[in-house]
mmCIF file of C-alpha atoms in Angstrom:
data_model
loop_
_atom_site.group_PDB
_atom_site.id
_atom_site.type_symbol
_atom_site.label_atom_id
_atom_site.label_comp_id
_atom_site.label_asym_id
_atom_site.label_seq_id
_atom_site.Cartn_x
_atom_site.Cartn_y
_atom_site.Cartn_z
ATOM 1 C CA LYS J 1 -7.606 -51.020 -16.667
ATOM 2 C CA GLN J 2 -7.504 -48.827 -13.549
ATOM 3 C CA ASN J 3 -4.091 -47.630 -12.760
ATOM 4 C CA THR J 4 -3.071 -46.811 -9.207
ATOM 5 C CA MET J 5 0.303 -45.019 -8.738
ATOM 6 C CA MET J 6 1.958 -43.596 -5.660
ATOM 7 C CA ASN J 7 3.517 -40.043 -5.621
ATOM 8 C CA GLU J 8 6.655 -38.940 -3.723
ATOM 9 C CA THR J 9 4.496 -38.232 -0.604
ATOM 10 C CA GLY J 10 3.029 -41.719 -0.695
ATOM 11 C CA ALA J 11 -0.499 -40.336 -1.792
ATOM 12 C CA GLU J 12 -2.447 -42.407 -4.137
ATOM 13 C CA LEU J 13 -2.895 -41.188 -7.615
ATOM 14 C CA GLN J 14 -6.057 -42.260 -9.279
ATOM 15 C CA SER J 15 -6.731 -42.401 -13.120
ATOM 16 C CA LEU J 16 -8.625 -44.529 -15.373
ATOM 17 C CA SER J 17 -6.785 -45.625 -18.450
ATOM 18 C CA ILE J 18 -8.631 -47.816 -21.021
ATOM 19 C CA ARG J 19 -6.472 -49.356 -23.873
ATOM 20 C CA SER J 20 -7.259 -51.817 -26.624
ATOM 21 C CA THR J 21 -6.482 -54.651 -24.137
ATOM 22 C CA PRO J 22 -8.276 -56.072 -22.308
ATOM 23 C CA VAL J 23 -11.379 -55.640 -24.470
ATOM 24 C CA GLU J 24 -13.589 -56.473 -21.576
ATOM 25 C CA ALA J 25 -12.455 -53.236 -19.796
ATOM 26 C CA ILE J 26 -13.614 -51.022 -22.772
ATOM 27 C CA CYS J 27 -16.930 -52.868 -22.926
ATOM 28 C CA ARG J 28 -17.547 -52.562 -19.224
ATOM 29 C CA LEU J 29 -16.931 -48.872 -19.170
ATOM 30 C CA GLY J 30 -19.043 -48.373 -22.400
ATOM 31 C CA ARG J 31 -21.989 -50.317 -20.921
ATOM 32 C CA CYS J 32 -21.783 -48.281 -17.680
ATOM 33 C CA LEU J 33 -21.789 -44.933 -19.482
ATOM 34 C CA SER J 34 -24.364 -45.982 -21.990
ATOM 35 C CA VAL J 35 -27.203 -45.155 -19.784
ATOM 36 C CA PRO J 36 -27.971 -41.304 -19.472
ATOM 37 C CA LYS J 37 -29.017 -41.514 -15.881
ATOM 38 C CA ARG J 38 -25.543 -42.740 -14.818
ATOM 39 C CA VAL J 39 -23.927 -39.938 -16.500
ATOM 40 C CA GLU J 40 -26.322 -37.662 -14.703
ATOM 41 C CA ILE J 41 -25.383 -39.127 -11.453
ATOM 42 C CA LEU J 42 -21.594 -38.595 -12.190
ATOM 43 C CA ARG J 43 -22.552 -35.006 -12.884
ATOM 44 C CA LEU J 44 -24.395 -34.576 -9.696
ATOM 45 C CA ILE J 45 -21.606 -36.000 -7.675
ATOM 46 C CA GLU J 46 -19.027 -33.906 -9.396
ATOM 47 C CA ASN J 47 -20.986 -30.769 -8.615
ATOM 48 C CA SER J 48 -21.707 -31.683 -5.026
ATOM 49 C CA ASN J 49 -18.378 -33.718 -4.389
ATOM 50 C CA ILE J 50 -20.439 -36.142 -2.132
ATOM 51 C CA MET J 51 -24.089 -37.167 -2.275
ATOM 52 C CA SER J 52 -26.120 -39.958 -0.569
ATOM 53 C CA VAL J 53 -28.061 -42.418 -2.617
ATOM 54 C CA ASN J 54 -31.218 -40.878 -1.077
ATOM 55 C CA SER J 55 -30.170 -37.316 -2.216
ATOM 56 C CA ILE J 56 -29.355 -38.572 -5.782
ATOM 57 C CA ALA J 57 -32.753 -40.334 -5.949
ATOM 58 C CA LYS J 58 -34.511 -37.166 -4.936
ATOM 59 C CA ALA J 59 -32.666 -34.976 -7.263
ATOM 60 C CA LEU J 60 -33.378 -37.234 -10.262
ATOM 61 C CA ASP J 61 -36.918 -38.202 -9.173
ATOM 62 C CA LEU J 62 -35.934 -41.903 -9.259
ATOM 63 C CA PRO J 63 -36.681 -44.832 -6.877
ATOM 64 C CA ILE J 64 -33.989 -45.393 -4.449
ATOM 65 C CA SER J 65 -33.704 -49.035 -5.508
ATOM 66 C CA THR J 66 -33.069 -47.808 -9.073
ATOM 67 C CA VAL J 67 -30.333 -45.430 -8.006
ATOM 68 C CA SER J 68 -28.726 -48.103 -5.864
ATOM 69 C CA VAL J 69 -28.251 -50.355 -8.968
ATOM 70 C CA HIS J 70 -26.900 -47.439 -11.096
ATOM 71 C CA VAL J 71 -24.501 -46.595 -8.217
ATOM 72 C CA SER J 72 -23.320 -50.282 -7.911
ATOM 73 C CA ILE J 73 -22.586 -50.376 -11.629
ATOM 74 C CA LEU J 74 -20.751 -47.039 -11.519
ATOM 75 C CA GLU J 75 -18.626 -48.280 -8.510
ATOM 76 C CA GLU J 76 -17.855 -51.600 -10.370
ATOM 77 C CA ALA J 77 -16.542 -49.627 -13.333
ATOM 78 C CA GLY J 78 -14.273 -47.714 -11.081
ATOM 79 C CA LEU J 79 -15.896 -44.268 -11.611
ATOM 80 C CA ILE J 80 -17.146 -43.714 -7.999
ATOM 81 C CA VAL J 81 -16.453 -44.937 -4.506
ATOM 82 C CA THR J 82 -19.073 -45.403 -1.882
ATOM 83 C CA GLU J 83 -18.892 -45.407 2.012
ATOM 84 C CA LYS J 84 -21.692 -45.966 4.515
ATOM 85 C CA THR J 85 -21.846 -43.332 7.299
ATOM 86 C CA PRO J 86 -24.040 -42.893 10.320
ATOM 87 C CA SER J 87 -27.238 -40.919 9.793
ATOM 88 C CA LEU J 88 -30.545 -40.185 11.644
ATOM 89 C CA HIS J 89 -32.101 -43.306 10.149
ATOM 90 C CA GLY J 90 -29.306 -45.726 10.516
ATOM 91 C CA LYS J 91 -26.565 -45.604 7.821
ATOM 92 C CA ALA J 92 -26.487 -43.565 4.578
ATOM 93 C CA LYS J 93 -24.525 -44.697 1.665
ATOM 94 C CA MET J 94 -22.404 -41.698 0.500
ATOM 95 C CA CYS J 95 -20.986 -41.504 -3.069
ATOM 96 C CA TYR J 96 -17.859 -39.776 -4.284
ATOM 97 C CA ARG J 97 -16.289 -39.348 -7.739
ATOM 98 C CA LYS J 98 -13.113 -41.482 -7.905
ATOM 99 C CA ASN J 99 -11.630 -40.870 -11.255
ATOM 100 C CA MET J 100 -11.676 -37.277 -12.826
ATOM 101 C CA HIS J 101 -10.095 -38.178 -16.193
ATOM 102 C CA ILE J 102 -10.772 -41.135 -18.562
ATOM 103 C CA SER J 103 -8.173 -41.902 -21.327
ATOM 104 C CA LEU J 104 -9.376 -44.072 -24.270
ATOM 105 C CA GLN J 105 -6.814 -45.405 -26.608
ATOM 106 C CA LEU J 106 -7.850 -47.776 -29.396
ATOM 107 C CA GLY J 107 -4.841 -49.349 -30.962
ATOM 108 C CA ASP J 108 -1.196 -49.471 -30.009
ATOM 109 C CA LYS J 109 -0.088 -46.218 -31.730
ATOM 110 C CA PRO J 110 1.031 -43.712 -29.272
ATOM 111 C CA SER J 111 -0.985 -40.489 -29.005
ATOM 112 C CA ASN J 112 -0.336 -37.133 -27.544
ATOM 113 C CA LEU J 113 -3.361 -37.169 -25.207
ATOM 114 C CA CYS J 114 -3.524 -35.129 -22.066
ATOM 115 C CA LYS J 115 -2.245 -37.056 -18.997
ATOM 116 C CA SER J 116 -3.217 -36.399 -15.408
ATOM 117 C CA PHE J 117 -1.035 -35.978 -12.132
ATOM 118 C CA GLU J 118 -2.162 -35.593 -8.625
ATOM 119 C CA GLN J 119 -0.245 -34.919 -5.346
ATOM 120 C CA GLN J 120 -1.766 -34.488 -1.968
ATOM 121 C CA LEU J 121 -0.160 -32.846 0.962
ATOM 122 C CA PRO J 122 -1.351 -33.009 4.544
ATOM 123 C CA VAL J 123 -2.784 -29.859 6.177
ATOM 124 C CA GLY J 124 0.326 -29.714 8.273
ATOM 125 C CA GLY J 125 2.621 -30.337 5.447
ATOM 126 C CA PHE J 126 3.339 -26.734 4.581
ATOM 127 C CA SER J 127 6.915 -25.341 4.104
ATOM 128 C CA LEU J 128 6.428 -21.818 5.063
ATOM 129 C CA THR J 129 4.206 -19.679 7.272
ATOM 130 C CA GLU J 130 4.264 -15.787 7.584
ATOM 131 C CA HIS J 131 2.682 -13.441 10.144
ATOM 132 C CA ILE J 132 0.337 -16.061 11.747
ATOM 133 C CA THR J 133 -1.800 -14.321 14.336
ATOM 134 C CA SER J 134 -4.127 -15.703 17.120
ATOM 135 C CA PRO J 135 -6.481 -17.370 17.445
ATOM 136 C CA CYS J 136 -4.512 -20.070 15.731
ATOM 137 C CA GLY J 137 -3.666 -23.715 16.167
ATOM 138 C CA MET J 138 -3.667 -27.272 14.907
ATOM 139 C CA ALA J 139 -5.408 -30.682 15.877
ATOM 140 C CA SER J 140 -5.049 -34.188 14.951
ATOM 141 C CA THR J 141 -7.411 -37.121 15.194
ATOM 142 C CA ILE J 142 -6.430 -37.657 18.823
ATOM 143 C CA GLY J 143 -6.176 -34.058 20.146
ATOM 144 C CA PRO J 144 -4.479 -30.607 19.976
ATOM 145 C CA ILE J 145 -1.029 -30.284 18.605
ATOM 146 C CA GLY J 146 1.190 -28.220 20.835
ATOM 147 C CA THR J 147 -0.467 -25.145 22.469
ATOM 148 C CA TYR J 148 -3.292 -23.172 21.077
ATOM 149 C CA ASN J 149 -2.603 -19.629 19.952
ATOM 150 C CA ARG J 150 1.085 -19.982 19.722
ATOM 151 C CA PRO J 151 2.347 -19.467 16.218
ATOM 152 C CA ALA J 152 5.611 -21.122 17.015
ATOM 153 C CA CYS J 153 3.712 -24.500 17.482
ATOM 154 C CA PHE J 154 3.077 -24.515 13.651
ATOM 155 C CA PHE J 155 6.541 -26.028 13.237
ATOM 156 C CA LEU J 156 6.382 -28.832 15.792
ATOM 157 C CA PRO J 157 7.127 -32.144 14.179
ATOM 158 C CA GLU J 158 3.703 -33.334 15.004
ATOM 159 C CA ARG J 159 2.211 -30.771 12.591
ATOM 160 C CA LEU J 160 2.294 -33.570 9.801
ATOM 161 C CA GLN J 161 -0.542 -35.245 11.776
ATOM 162 C CA ALA J 162 -2.702 -32.210 11.692
ATOM 163 C CA GLN J 163 -6.252 -32.611 10.450
ATOM 164 C CA VAL J 164 -7.535 -29.131 11.189
ATOM 165 C CA LEU J 165 -5.574 -25.905 11.066
ATOM 166 C CA TRP J 166 -6.797 -22.423 11.765
ATOM 167 C CA MET J 167 -5.429 -18.901 12.009
ATOM 168 C CA GLN J 168 -6.740 -15.304 12.377
ATOM 169 C CA ALA J 169 -4.487 -13.909 9.769
ATOM 170 C CA GLY J 170 -1.322 -14.670 8.001
ATOM 171 C CA SER J 171 -0.157 -16.891 5.005
ATOM 172 C CA ILE J 172 0.803 -20.552 4.646
ATOM 173 C CA THR J 173 2.499 -22.067 1.818
ATOM 174 C CA TYR J 174 2.589 -25.655 0.489
ATOM 175 C CA GLU J 175 5.318 -26.798 -2.069
ATOM 176 C CA PHE J 176 4.481 -29.478 -4.428
ATOM 177 C CA ALA J 177 6.908 -31.519 -6.577
ATOM 178 C CA PRO J 178 5.166 -32.751 -9.787
ATOM 179 C CA LEU J 179 8.324 -34.392 -11.276
ATOM 180 C CA LEU J 180 6.634 -34.651 -14.662
ATOM 181 C CA GLY J 181 9.845 -35.142 -16.536
ATOM 182 C CA SER J 182 11.289 -33.242 -19.638
ATOM 183 C CA ASN J 183 9.563 -32.238 -22.663
ATOM 184 C CA THR J 184 6.325 -31.535 -20.804
ATOM 185 C CA ARG J 185 3.700 -28.862 -21.506
ATOM 186 C CA ILE J 186 1.193 -28.151 -18.749
ATOM 187 C CA GLU J 187 -2.254 -27.463 -19.906
ATOM 188 C CA GLU J 188 -4.060 -26.860 -16.541
ATOM 189 C CA ILE J 189 -3.386 -26.619 -12.915
ATOM 190 C CA LEU J 190 -6.104 -27.289 -10.345
ATOM 191 C CA VAL J 191 -5.718 -26.882 -6.486
ATOM 192 C CA SER J 192 -8.530 -27.827 -4.018
ATOM 193 C CA PHE J 193 -8.887 -27.764 -0.314
ATOM 194 C CA GLU J 194 -11.812 -27.592 2.213
ATOM 195 C CA ALA J 195 -11.969 -24.351 4.248
ATOM 196 C CA CYS J 196 -14.430 -22.249 6.156
ATOM 197 C CA SER J 197 -14.362 -19.203 8.442
ATOM 198 C CA GLN J 198 -13.610 -19.611 12.115
ATOM 199 C CA ALA J 199 -16.051 -16.989 13.311
ATOM 200 C CA PRO J 200 -18.121 -17.627 16.421
ATOM 201 C CA SER J 201 -21.504 -19.120 15.568
ATOM 202 C CA ASP J 202 -23.359 -15.985 16.804
ATOM 203 C CA GLN J 203 -21.211 -13.899 14.486
ATOM 204 C CA PRO J 204 -21.187 -15.422 11.247
ATOM 205 C CA TRP J 205 -18.689 -13.109 9.517
ATOM 206 C CA ASN J 206 -17.080 -13.981 6.199
ATOM 207 C CA THR J 207 -13.340 -14.221 5.858
ATOM 208 C CA LEU J 208 -11.631 -12.830 2.717
ATOM 209 C CA PHE J 209 -8.663 -15.086 1.660
ATOM 210 C CA SER J 210 -6.612 -15.366 -1.444
ATOM 211 C CA VAL J 211 -4.801 -17.983 -3.300
ATOM 212 C CA SER J 212 -1.418 -17.453 -5.068
ATOM 213 C CA ILE J 213 0.670 -19.959 -7.033
ATOM 214 C CA ASN J 214 4.378 -19.316 -7.283
ATOM 215 C CA GLY J 215 3.852 -15.849 -5.713
ATOM 216 C CA VAL J 216 1.333 -14.777 -8.353
ATOM 217 C CA LEU J 217 -2.242 -13.964 -7.183
ATOM 218 C CA VAL J 218 -4.788 -16.292 -8.715
ATOM 219 C CA GLY J 219 -7.754 -14.739 -7.043
ATOM 220 C CA GLU J 220 -9.538 -14.040 -3.735
ATOM 221 C CA THR J 221 -12.982 -14.949 -2.254
ATOM 222 C CA ASN J 222 -14.987 -14.913 0.941
ATOM 223 C CA CYS J 223 -15.543 -17.998 3.056
ATOM 224 C CA THR J 224 -18.294 -18.509 5.614
ATOM 225 C CA CYS J 225 -18.642 -19.986 8.969
ATOM 226 C CA GLU J 226 -19.986 -23.404 9.826
ATOM 227 C CA ALA J 227 -19.610 -23.155 13.666
ATOM 228 C CA GLY J 228 -22.641 -24.467 15.485
ATOM 229 C CA GLY J 229 -24.033 -26.351 12.440
ATOM 230 C CA PRO J 230 -24.092 -30.174 11.889
ATOM 231 C CA ARG J 231 -20.983 -32.101 12.789
ATOM 232 C CA GLY J 232 -18.484 -32.512 10.105
ATOM 233 C CA ARG J 233 -19.084 -36.103 9.055
ATOM 234 C CA LEU J 234 -15.339 -36.960 9.304
ATOM 235 C CA ASN J 235 -14.461 -35.266 12.523
ATOM 236 C CA PRO J 236 -12.998 -37.102 15.446
ATOM 237 C CA GLU J 237 -15.217 -37.770 18.408
ATOM 238 C CA TRP J 238 -13.178 -35.356 20.576
ATOM 239 C CA TRP J 239 -13.759 -32.500 18.416
ATOM 240 C CA PRO J 240 -16.124 -29.956 20.145
ATOM 241 C CA ASP J 241 -19.593 -29.385 18.901
ATOM 242 C CA VAL J 242 -19.176 -25.656 19.193
ATOM 243 C CA ALA J 243 -16.013 -25.546 17.077
ATOM 244 C CA THR J 244 -16.079 -24.994 13.265
ATOM 245 C CA GLN J 245 -17.327 -28.399 11.824
ATOM 246 C CA SER J 246 -16.742 -28.283 8.015
ATOM 247 C CA GLY J 247 -16.226 -26.215 5.011
ATOM 248 C CA ILE J 248 -16.560 -25.650 1.380
ATOM 249 C CA LEU J 249 -14.367 -27.663 -1.096
ATOM 250 C CA TYR J 250 -12.830 -24.768 -2.945
ATOM 251 C CA LYS J 251 -11.427 -25.465 -6.481
ATOM 252 C CA TRP J 252 -9.106 -23.157 -8.094
ATOM 253 C CA ARG J 253 -8.204 -23.849 -11.665
ATOM 254 C CA VAL J 254 -5.662 -22.042 -13.951
ATOM 255 C CA ASN J 255 -5.137 -22.584 -17.732
ATOM 256 C CA SER J 256 -4.308 -20.559 -20.666
ATOM 257 C CA ASP J 257 -7.589 -18.632 -20.661
ATOM 258 C CA GLY J 258 -7.386 -17.342 -17.087
ATOM 259 C CA SER J 259 -8.181 -18.515 -13.490
ATOM 260 C CA TYR J 260 -11.433 -19.946 -12.189
ATOM 261 C CA LEU J 261 -12.994 -20.607 -8.856
ATOM 262 C CA GLN J 262 -15.657 -23.426 -8.919
ATOM 263 C CA ASP J 263 -15.598 -23.125 -12.693
ATOM 264 C CA LYS J 264 -16.394 -19.339 -12.873
ATOM 265 C CA LEU J 265 -13.655 -16.959 -14.116
ATOM 266 C CA ILE J 266 -12.169 -15.157 -11.216
ATOM 267 C CA SER J 267 -9.152 -13.317 -12.647
ATOM 268 C CA ALA J 268 -6.959 -12.988 -15.697
ATOM 269 C CA THR J 269 -4.044 -14.842 -14.273
ATOM 270 C CA ARG J 270 -2.931 -17.483 -16.892
ATOM 271 C CA LEU J 271 -0.467 -20.491 -16.819
ATOM 272 C CA SER J 272 2.070 -18.296 -18.558
ATOM 273 C CA ASP J 273 2.162 -15.806 -15.557
ATOM 274 C CA LEU J 274 3.110 -18.458 -13.259
ATOM 275 C CA SER J 275 6.769 -18.873 -14.053
ATOM 276 C CA LEU J 276 6.521 -22.732 -14.041
ATOM 277 C CA ARG J 277 9.858 -24.592 -14.327
ATOM 278 C CA GLU J 278 10.354 -28.080 -15.537
ATOM 279 C CA ASP J 279 12.348 -29.032 -12.439
ATOM 280 C CA GLY J 280 10.784 -26.506 -9.918
ATOM 281 C CA PRO J 281 8.248 -26.793 -7.260
ATOM 282 C CA ILE J 282 4.820 -25.515 -7.514
ATOM 283 C CA CYS J 283 4.051 -23.312 -4.503
ATOM 284 C CA LEU J 284 0.474 -22.730 -3.339
ATOM 285 C CA THR J 285 0.034 -19.948 -0.813
ATOM 286 C CA ILE J 286 -3.236 -19.363 1.060
ATOM 287 C CA SER J 287 -3.420 -15.848 2.623
ATOM 288 C CA VAL J 288 -5.740 -14.158 5.035
ATOM 289 C CA PRO J 289 -5.248 -10.324 5.507
ATOM 290 C CA LYS J 290 -5.832 -8.573 8.653
ATOM 291 C CA GLY J 291 -8.987 -6.494 8.917
ATOM 292 C CA GLU J 292 -12.054 -5.564 10.831
ATOM 293 C CA ASN J 293 -14.549 -8.516 10.959
ATOM 294 C CA GLN J 294 -12.005 -10.862 9.479
ATOM 295 C CA ALA J 295 -12.616 -14.007 11.229
ATOM 296 C CA GLY J 296 -9.753 -16.182 10.028
ATOM 297 C CA ILE J 297 -9.746 -19.427 8.305
ATOM 298 C CA ASN J 298 -10.031 -23.076 8.990
ATOM 299 C CA LEU J 299 -8.384 -25.688 6.744
ATOM 300 C CA PHE J 300 -9.541 -29.375 6.908
ATOM 301 C CA GLY J 301 -7.607 -32.625 6.226
ATOM 302 C CA SER J 302 -8.712 -36.000 4.894
ATOM 303 C CA ASP J 303 -9.911 -37.128 8.426
ATOM 304 C CA ALA J 304 -11.854 -33.952 9.342
ATOM 305 C CA GLY J 305 -14.648 -31.844 7.999
ATOM 306 C CA ASP J 306 -16.802 -33.235 5.094
ATOM 307 C CA TYR J 307 -14.420 -34.235 2.338
ATOM 308 C CA ARG J 308 -11.937 -37.029 2.376
ATOM 309 C CA GLN J 309 -8.980 -34.958 1.111
ATOM 310 C CA SER J 310 -6.433 -32.350 2.229
ATOM 311 C CA ILE J 311 -4.495 -30.039 0.094
ATOM 312 C CA VAL J 312 -4.558 -31.399 -3.485
ATOM 313 C CA LEU J 313 -2.676 -30.308 -6.600
ATOM 314 C CA SER J 314 -3.779 -31.747 -10.002
ATOM 315 C CA ILE J 315 -2.066 -31.240 -13.322
ATOM 316 C CA LEU J 316 -3.231 -31.905 -16.892
ATOM 317 C CA TYR J 317 -0.251 -32.090 -19.195
ATOM 318 C CA ARG J 318 1.074 -33.326 -22.452
ATOM 319 C CA LYS J 319 4.474 -34.956 -23.573
ATOM 320 C CA GLU J 320 5.957 -33.043 -26.425
#
């Protein structure tokens, strides 16, 4: 069956857990994944995070009608979710991965399989900012929050409604409360968020930024600017066309082997370096240093940019 749980912030946790009963659920998932093209579609969507049916058909050199059938079966099995959005030729059917982990247990004997946990914080749900410099600001789906270019506005109560946040330099920290219980061994931590540089469109500078967990540097990378490009598909109508529109969905992963960005090793920081405590928070810090041609960074929430998520923490763990 498909399990939907709610975390402490009210965000939906999605996982797919198939057990010996009902048998129909196992058979339905098995039939769905028995066709290689459907597995290829899942991989395509995982790599791109979001794809239209037309794009999938082109990538796999298949008729659109065939891909539509595969997509419908994947959606029925609970593996993807679709959404129709406006396009140049009417409406496009967009596909997202819904469940990242599938647990298959045959029989009633307990097993020490990896379990997954996910928690999502709004872009404005940070607990600490340091050395924020202008230009900076936040905006919701209905308009600006506070006054632009005043770092003090970052702690207005309305910040929790923010869907876009930007700063020239500084750091911002989000604290997650996994509450996994006792006798838990974390196998992997994944954090993800959509970001881009806020450089003017006629000066497409990169912005160097870093990610730390519990004060330990995980890695650093450059993000590019999307100002002046196509509108972010989730942006509210009032958001200016000349503003930054969307970003890249950055995925940072830490396990016992090291730290990865977009599945490529980026540093030697391991889980054992993060001082994880059973009852303690997990603190994610996004930092932008001052520097020449440092254009600042934009962070997008679940109702802005291109990806329907904000700041997400995912954990793979086992009960000992």
